[in-house]
């Protein structure tokens, strides 16, 4: 009882009374001699083992717990890496679809547009099917980035998906309906407007998806957003200077985010927690 009282009053060692109980109930530790000598040595020995085993370990456990909590656990890490592959697949499909055929715009005449769609019906339809398929990969990718928990990212994702679908539907209608010259031109104007809306949506997505990333990724997202807005605003006036740069910048951003997901660096906080 005396040993229990003296050790339980020792500061800073929660759980130390349990060690004293072991000492009090284990006669083999009570070496003959003075009560304050051998017994105290045994108690200190057990306490040092306790500290090295159970007090020093929580530091590593706290570190692992922080990483587990902020990264969403092992399951979330696996989901994030899978999301990186969704992003890569999205980019691959976009590049394949873009390489298949270049659609006419409203800068061309109605007769040229109608003739083009009649001559390339099959290729155009396959291209639009790939475009619709890419939306599914894009949605899975955005979900891995946290679109389900972040309102602005969810809004940007929805806008990109809707406008991309619109840019696929209009060419499919043109390819299947055998339109007149005036109808072909009118639908192509609608396609151009949908394309401009798509790049405005890309701008929203680019900012929303990089707002919590490391500094250089945030800057990259802002650059992509600016280029996309200029492209969307200038294209109805026949300005074509950014027709290639804006899509390439968006694809590059998706690849950067995909690689970061594959590396487990989903957000800017990951680097800080990894150094704890």
Tab-separated table of C-alpha atoms in Angstrom:
chain	number	residue	atom	x	y	z
A	1	UNK	CA	0.000	0.000	0.000
A	2	UNK	CA	2.835	2.404	0.805
A	3	UNK	CA	4.424	1.762	-2.577
A	4	UNK	CA	1.110	2.304	-4.301
A	5	UNK	CA	0.613	5.668	-2.602
A	6	UNK	CA	4.075	6.931	-3.420
A	7	UNK	CA	3.986	5.951	-7.108
A	8	UNK	CA	0.426	7.077	-7.761
A	9	UNK	CA	1.443	10.557	-6.712
A	10	UNK	CA	4.236	10.658	-9.316
A	11	UNK	CA	3.366	13.347	-11.877
A	12	UNK	CA	3.187	12.952	-15.646
A	13	UNK	CA	2.747	9.173	-15.918
A	14	UNK	CA	-0.845	8.259	-16.515
A	15	UNK	CA	-1.208	4.556	-15.998
A	16	UNK	CA	1.753	4.346	-13.539
A	17	UNK	CA	-0.460	2.920	-10.739
A	18	UNK	CA	-0.918	-0.155	-12.910
A	19	UNK	CA	2.842	-0.667	-12.788
A	20	UNK	CA	2.877	-0.331	-9.036
A	21	UNK	CA	0.144	-2.936	-8.744
A	22	UNK	CA	2.413	-5.316	-10.644
A	23	UNK	CA	5.217	-4.579	-8.195
A	24	UNK	CA	2.976	-4.930	-5.150
A	25	UNK	CA	1.522	-8.224	-6.311
A	26	UNK	CA	4.767	-9.777	-7.537
A	27	UNK	CA	6.799	-11.026	-4.559
A	28	UNK	CA	9.762	-11.902	-6.745
A	29	UNK	CA	10.426	-8.213	-7.247
A	30	UNK	CA	10.709	-7.601	-3.484
A	31	UNK	CA	14.379	-8.232	-3.014
A	32	UNK	CA	15.477	-8.529	0.595
A	33	UNK	CA	17.030	-5.445	1.988
A	34	UNK	CA	15.764	-2.004	2.713
A	35	UNK	CA	12.254	-1.287	1.598
A	36	UNK	CA	13.379	1.875	-0.110
A	37	UNK	CA	16.243	0.227	-2.016
A	38	UNK	CA	15.542	-2.938	-3.938
A	39	UNK	CA	11.822	-2.335	-4.220
A	40	UNK	CA	12.353	1.168	-5.523
A	41	UNK	CA	14.897	-0.125	-8.068
A	42	UNK	CA	12.356	-2.697	-9.343
A	43	UNK	CA	9.666	-0.047	-9.573
A	44	UNK	CA	11.902	2.293	-11.535
A	45	UNK	CA	12.920	-0.538	-13.829
A	46	UNK	CA	9.304	-1.379	-14.617
A	47	UNK	CA	8.401	2.279	-15.046
A	48	UNK	CA	11.228	2.784	-17.534
A	49	UNK	CA	9.987	-0.222	-19.514
A	50	UNK	CA	6.490	1.218	-19.377
A	51	UNK	CA	7.627	4.611	-20.631
A	52	UNK	CA	9.676	3.179	-23.493
A	53	UNK	CA	6.888	0.835	-24.531
A	54	UNK	CA	3.660	2.757	-24.011
A	55	UNK	CA	4.547	6.421	-23.698
A	56	UNK	CA	6.983	6.799	-26.608
A	57	UNK	CA	4.796	4.836	-28.997
A	58	UNK	CA	1.879	7.280	-29.065
A	59	UNK	CA	4.084	9.809	-30.852
A	60	UNK	CA	4.229	7.507	-33.862
A	61	UNK	CA	0.580	6.629	-33.348
A	62	UNK	CA	-0.411	10.313	-33.308
A	63	UNK	CA	1.524	10.888	-36.518
A	64	UNK	CA	-0.146	7.924	-38.180
A	65	UNK	CA	-3.505	9.022	-36.830
A	66	UNK	CA	-3.135	12.526	-38.232
A	67	UNK	CA	-2.183	11.186	-41.622
A	68	UNK	CA	-5.017	8.677	-41.450
A	69	UNK	CA	-7.537	11.340	-40.542
A	70	UNK	CA	-6.488	13.949	-43.090
A	71	UNK	CA	-5.868	11.462	-45.878
A	72	UNK	CA	-9.108	9.629	-45.192
A	73	UNK	CA	-7.464	6.345	-44.179
A	74	UNK	CA	-6.083	3.552	-46.242
A	75	UNK	CA	-9.368	3.139	-48.099
A	76	UNK	CA	-9.386	6.818	-49.060
A	77	UNK	CA	-5.777	6.584	-50.230
A	78	UNK	CA	-6.705	3.695	-52.495
A	79	UNK	CA	-9.707	5.637	-53.783
A	80	UNK	CA	-7.513	8.669	-54.456
A	81	UNK	CA	-5.004	6.661	-56.470
A	82	UNK	CA	-7.837	5.073	-58.407
A	83	UNK	CA	-9.127	8.586	-59.077
A	84	UNK	CA	-5.751	9.463	-60.546
A	85	UNK	CA	-6.173	6.689	-63.079
A	86	UNK	CA	-9.684	7.987	-63.879
A	87	UNK	CA	-8.082	11.336	-64.698
A	88	UNK	CA	-5.492	9.716	-66.940
A	89	UNK	CA	-8.217	7.749	-68.736
A	90	UNK	CA	-10.214	10.960	-69.205
A	91	UNK	CA	-7.235	12.658	-70.821
A	92	UNK	CA	-6.506	9.687	-73.095
A	93	UNK	CA	-10.102	9.576	-74.351
A	94	UNK	CA	-10.125	13.331	-74.937
A	95	UNK	CA	-6.930	13.139	-76.986
A	96	UNK	CA	-8.165	10.192	-79.044
A	97	UNK	CA	-11.502	11.924	-79.753
A	98	UNK	CA	-9.817	15.201	-80.666
A	99	UNK	CA	-7.475	13.438	-83.099
A	100	UNK	CA	-10.309	11.764	-84.970
A	101	UNK	CA	-11.847	14.787	-86.680
A	102	UNK	CA	-12.029	18.567	-86.353
A	103	UNK	CA	-15.607	19.799	-86.523
A	104	UNK	CA	-16.571	22.872	-88.568
A	105	UNK	CA	-17.559	26.111	-86.832
A	106	UNK	CA	-19.951	28.928	-87.685
A	107	UNK	CA	-17.111	30.699	-89.515
A	108	UNK	CA	-17.842	28.310	-92.386
A	109	UNK	CA	-20.891	28.422	-94.620
A	110	UNK	CA	-23.972	26.277	-94.130
A	111	UNK	CA	-23.240	24.354	-97.327
A	112	UNK	CA	-19.720	23.487	-96.183
A	113	UNK	CA	-20.993	22.381	-92.788
A	114	UNK	CA	-23.730	20.146	-94.211
A	115	UNK	CA	-21.323	18.566	-96.712
A	116	UNK	CA	-18.769	17.901	-93.988
A	117	UNK	CA	-21.250	16.083	-91.767
A	118	UNK	CA	-22.512	13.982	-94.680
A	119	UNK	CA	-18.950	12.971	-95.588
A	120	UNK	CA	-17.833	12.068	-92.052
A	121	UNK	CA	-20.971	10.767	-90.355
A	122	UNK	CA	-19.502	7.566	-88.908
A	123	UNK	CA	-16.333	9.179	-87.546
A	124	UNK	CA	-18.284	12.043	-86.008
A	125	UNK	CA	-20.667	9.667	-84.251
A	126	UNK	CA	-17.813	7.616	-82.809
A	127	UNK	CA	-16.170	10.838	-81.633
A	128	UNK	CA	-19.324	11.935	-79.811
A	129	UNK	CA	-19.719	8.525	-78.161
A	130	UNK	CA	-16.171	8.833	-76.861
A	131	UNK	CA	-17.020	12.319	-75.625
A	132	UNK	CA	-19.960	10.994	-73.630
A	133	UNK	CA	-17.793	8.180	-72.257
A	134	UNK	CA	-15.182	10.710	-71.157
A	135	UNK	CA	-17.798	12.394	-68.960
A	136	UNK	CA	-18.093	9.247	-66.859
A	137	UNK	CA	-14.326	9.193	-66.275
A	138	UNK	CA	-14.351	12.910	-65.522
A	139	UNK	CA	-17.078	12.507	-62.900
A	140	UNK	CA	-15.170	9.674	-61.217
A	141	UNK	CA	-12.018	11.800	-61.265
A	142	UNK	CA	-13.802	14.805	-59.754
A	143	UNK	CA	-15.299	12.616	-57.050
A	144	UNK	CA	-11.796	11.477	-56.079
A	145	UNK	CA	-10.826	15.152	-55.783
A	146	UNK	CA	-13.636	15.674	-53.280
A	147	UNK	CA	-16.479	17.006	-55.425
A	148	UNK	CA	-18.967	15.311	-53.110
A	149	UNK	CA	-17.848	17.422	-50.132
A	150	UNK	CA	-16.954	20.762	-51.797
A	151	UNK	CA	-19.802	22.818	-53.225
A	152	UNK	CA	-17.828	24.904	-55.695
A	153	UNK	CA	-16.001	21.895	-57.046
A	154	UNK	CA	-19.310	20.055	-57.347
A	155	UNK	CA	-20.780	23.028	-59.225
A	156	UNK	CA	-17.782	23.234	-61.557
A	157	UNK	CA	-17.911	19.493	-62.181
A	158	UNK	CA	-21.620	19.602	-62.997
A	159	UNK	CA	-21.146	22.548	-65.353
A	160	UNK	CA	-18.316	20.823	-67.236
A	161	UNK	CA	-20.311	17.588	-67.532
A	162	UNK	CA	-23.480	19.337	-68.774
A	163	UNK	CA	-21.746	21.572	-71.294
A	164	UNK	CA	-19.547	18.734	-72.551
A	165	UNK	CA	-22.682	16.660	-73.088
A	166	UNK	CA	-24.219	19.554	-75.020
A	167	UNK	CA	-21.180	19.742	-77.297
A	168	UNK	CA	-21.640	16.026	-78.022
A	169	UNK	CA	-25.386	16.091	-78.639
A	170	UNK	CA	-25.429	18.853	-81.260
A	171	UNK	CA	-22.849	17.225	-83.604
A	172	UNK	CA	-24.641	13.897	-83.223
A	173	UNK	CA	-27.876	15.548	-84.338
A	174	UNK	CA	-26.118	17.119	-87.308
A	175	UNK	CA	-24.584	13.785	-88.282
A	176	UNK	CA	-27.841	11.835	-88.040
A	177	UNK	CA	-30.459	14.283	-89.305
A	178	UNK	CA	-29.097	15.212	-92.758
A	179	UNK	CA	-29.969	18.880	-92.182
A	180	UNK	CA	-30.531	21.583	-94.729
A	181	UNK	CA	-27.944	24.292	-95.253
A	182	UNK	CA	-29.714	26.753	-92.957
A	183	UNK	CA	-30.337	24.109	-90.281
A	184	UNK	CA	-26.719	23.004	-90.384
A	185	UNK	CA	-25.532	26.565	-89.904
A	186	UNK	CA	-27.995	27.275	-87.067
A	187	UNK	CA	-27.052	24.113	-85.196
A	188	UNK	CA	-23.362	24.917	-85.642
A	189	UNK	CA	-23.939	28.303	-84.014
A	190	UNK	CA	-25.534	26.464	-81.090
A	191	UNK	CA	-22.507	24.149	-81.004
A	192	UNK	CA	-20.160	27.149	-80.868
A	193	UNK	CA	-22.116	28.643	-77.956
A	194	UNK	CA	-22.053	25.316	-76.125
A	195	UNK	CA	-18.309	25.151	-76.710
A	196	UNK	CA	-17.875	28.633	-75.225
A	197	UNK	CA	-19.997	27.615	-72.224
A	198	UNK	CA	-17.803	24.533	-71.813
A	199	UNK	CA	-14.680	26.652	-71.435
A	200	UNK	CA	-16.402	28.955	-68.955
A	201	UNK	CA	-17.236	25.824	-66.976
A	202	UNK	CA	-13.621	24.673	-67.256
A	203	UNK	CA	-12.579	27.984	-65.700
A	204	UNK	CA	-14.861	27.424	-62.694
A	205	UNK	CA	-13.628	23.862	-62.300
A	206	UNK	CA	-9.965	24.862	-62.602
A	207	UNK	CA	-10.221	27.366	-59.756
A	208	UNK	CA	-12.424	25.194	-57.543
A	209	UNK	CA	-10.278	22.085	-57.863
A	210	UNK	CA	-6.958	23.817	-57.137
A	211	UNK	CA	-8.023	26.189	-54.360
A	212	UNK	CA	-6.726	23.858	-51.621
A	213	UNK	CA	-3.647	22.609	-53.480
A	214	UNK	CA	-0.037	23.724	-53.024
A	215	UNK	CA	0.859	27.202	-54.260
A	216	UNK	CA	2.186	26.393	-57.711
A	217	UNK	CA	-0.843	24.211	-58.521
A	218	UNK	CA	-3.145	27.042	-57.455
A	219	UNK	CA	-1.317	29.414	-59.786
A	220	UNK	CA	-1.549	26.863	-62.593
A	221	UNK	CA	-5.287	26.546	-62.003
A	222	UNK	CA	-5.727	30.321	-62.173
A	223	UNK	CA	-3.764	30.477	-65.436
A	224	UNK	CA	-5.894	27.720	-66.965
A	225	UNK	CA	-9.046	29.510	-65.803
A	226	UNK	CA	-7.905	32.821	-67.311
A	227	UNK	CA	-7.010	31.221	-70.645
A	228	UNK	CA	-10.343	29.376	-70.706
A	229	UNK	CA	-12.356	32.542	-70.013
A	230	UNK	CA	-10.545	34.452	-72.767
A	231	UNK	CA	-11.078	31.527	-75.137
A	232	UNK	CA	-14.803	31.392	-74.301
A	233	UNK	CA	-15.273	35.138	-74.703
A	234	UNK	CA	-13.262	35.476	-77.908
A	235	UNK	CA	-14.437	32.426	-79.869
A	236	UNK	CA	-17.899	33.816	-80.834
A	237	UNK	CA	-16.093	36.746	-82.491
A	238	UNK	CA	-13.963	34.475	-84.647
A	239	UNK	CA	-10.769	34.767	-82.583
A	240	UNK	CA	-8.928	31.458	-82.871
A	241	UNK	CA	-5.640	32.258	-81.142
A	242	UNK	CA	-6.508	30.182	-78.055
A	243	UNK	CA	-8.366	27.334	-79.766
A	244	UNK	CA	-5.400	25.017	-79.166
A	245	UNK	CA	-3.825	26.577	-76.072
A	246	UNK	CA	-6.959	26.464	-73.880
A	247	UNK	CA	-7.718	22.736	-74.347
A	248	UNK	CA	-4.024	21.828	-73.962
A	249	UNK	CA	-3.825	23.838	-70.721
A	250	UNK	CA	-6.900	22.076	-69.337
A	251	UNK	CA	-5.519	18.652	-70.249
A	252	UNK	CA	-2.204	19.549	-68.600
A	253	UNK	CA	-4.034	20.562	-65.398
A	254	UNK	CA	-5.943	17.278	-65.321
A	255	UNK	CA	-2.664	15.385	-65.732
A	256	UNK	CA	-1.020	17.340	-62.907
A	257	UNK	CA	-3.932	16.631	-60.557
A	258	UNK	CA	-4.001	12.977	-61.632
A	259	UNK	CA	-0.297	12.535	-60.932
A	260	UNK	CA	-0.714	14.159	-57.513
A	261	UNK	CA	-3.559	11.753	-56.752
A	262	UNK	CA	-1.421	8.810	-57.814
A	263	UNK	CA	1.365	10.065	-55.543
A	264	UNK	CA	-1.059	10.530	-52.655
A	265	UNK	CA	-0.630	14.315	-52.630
A	266	UNK	CA	-4.254	15.285	-52.999
A	267	UNK	CA	-4.069	18.590	-51.142
A	268	UNK	CA	-1.622	21.146	-49.840
A	269	UNK	CA	-2.034	19.861	-46.254
A	270	UNK	CA	-0.568	16.491	-47.213
A	271	UNK	CA	2.982	17.862	-47.391
A	272	UNK	CA	2.640	19.477	-43.991
A	273	UNK	CA	1.289	16.389	-42.272
A	274	UNK	CA	3.875	14.159	-43.921
A	275	UNK	CA	6.624	16.142	-42.210
A	276	UNK	CA	5.227	15.784	-38.699
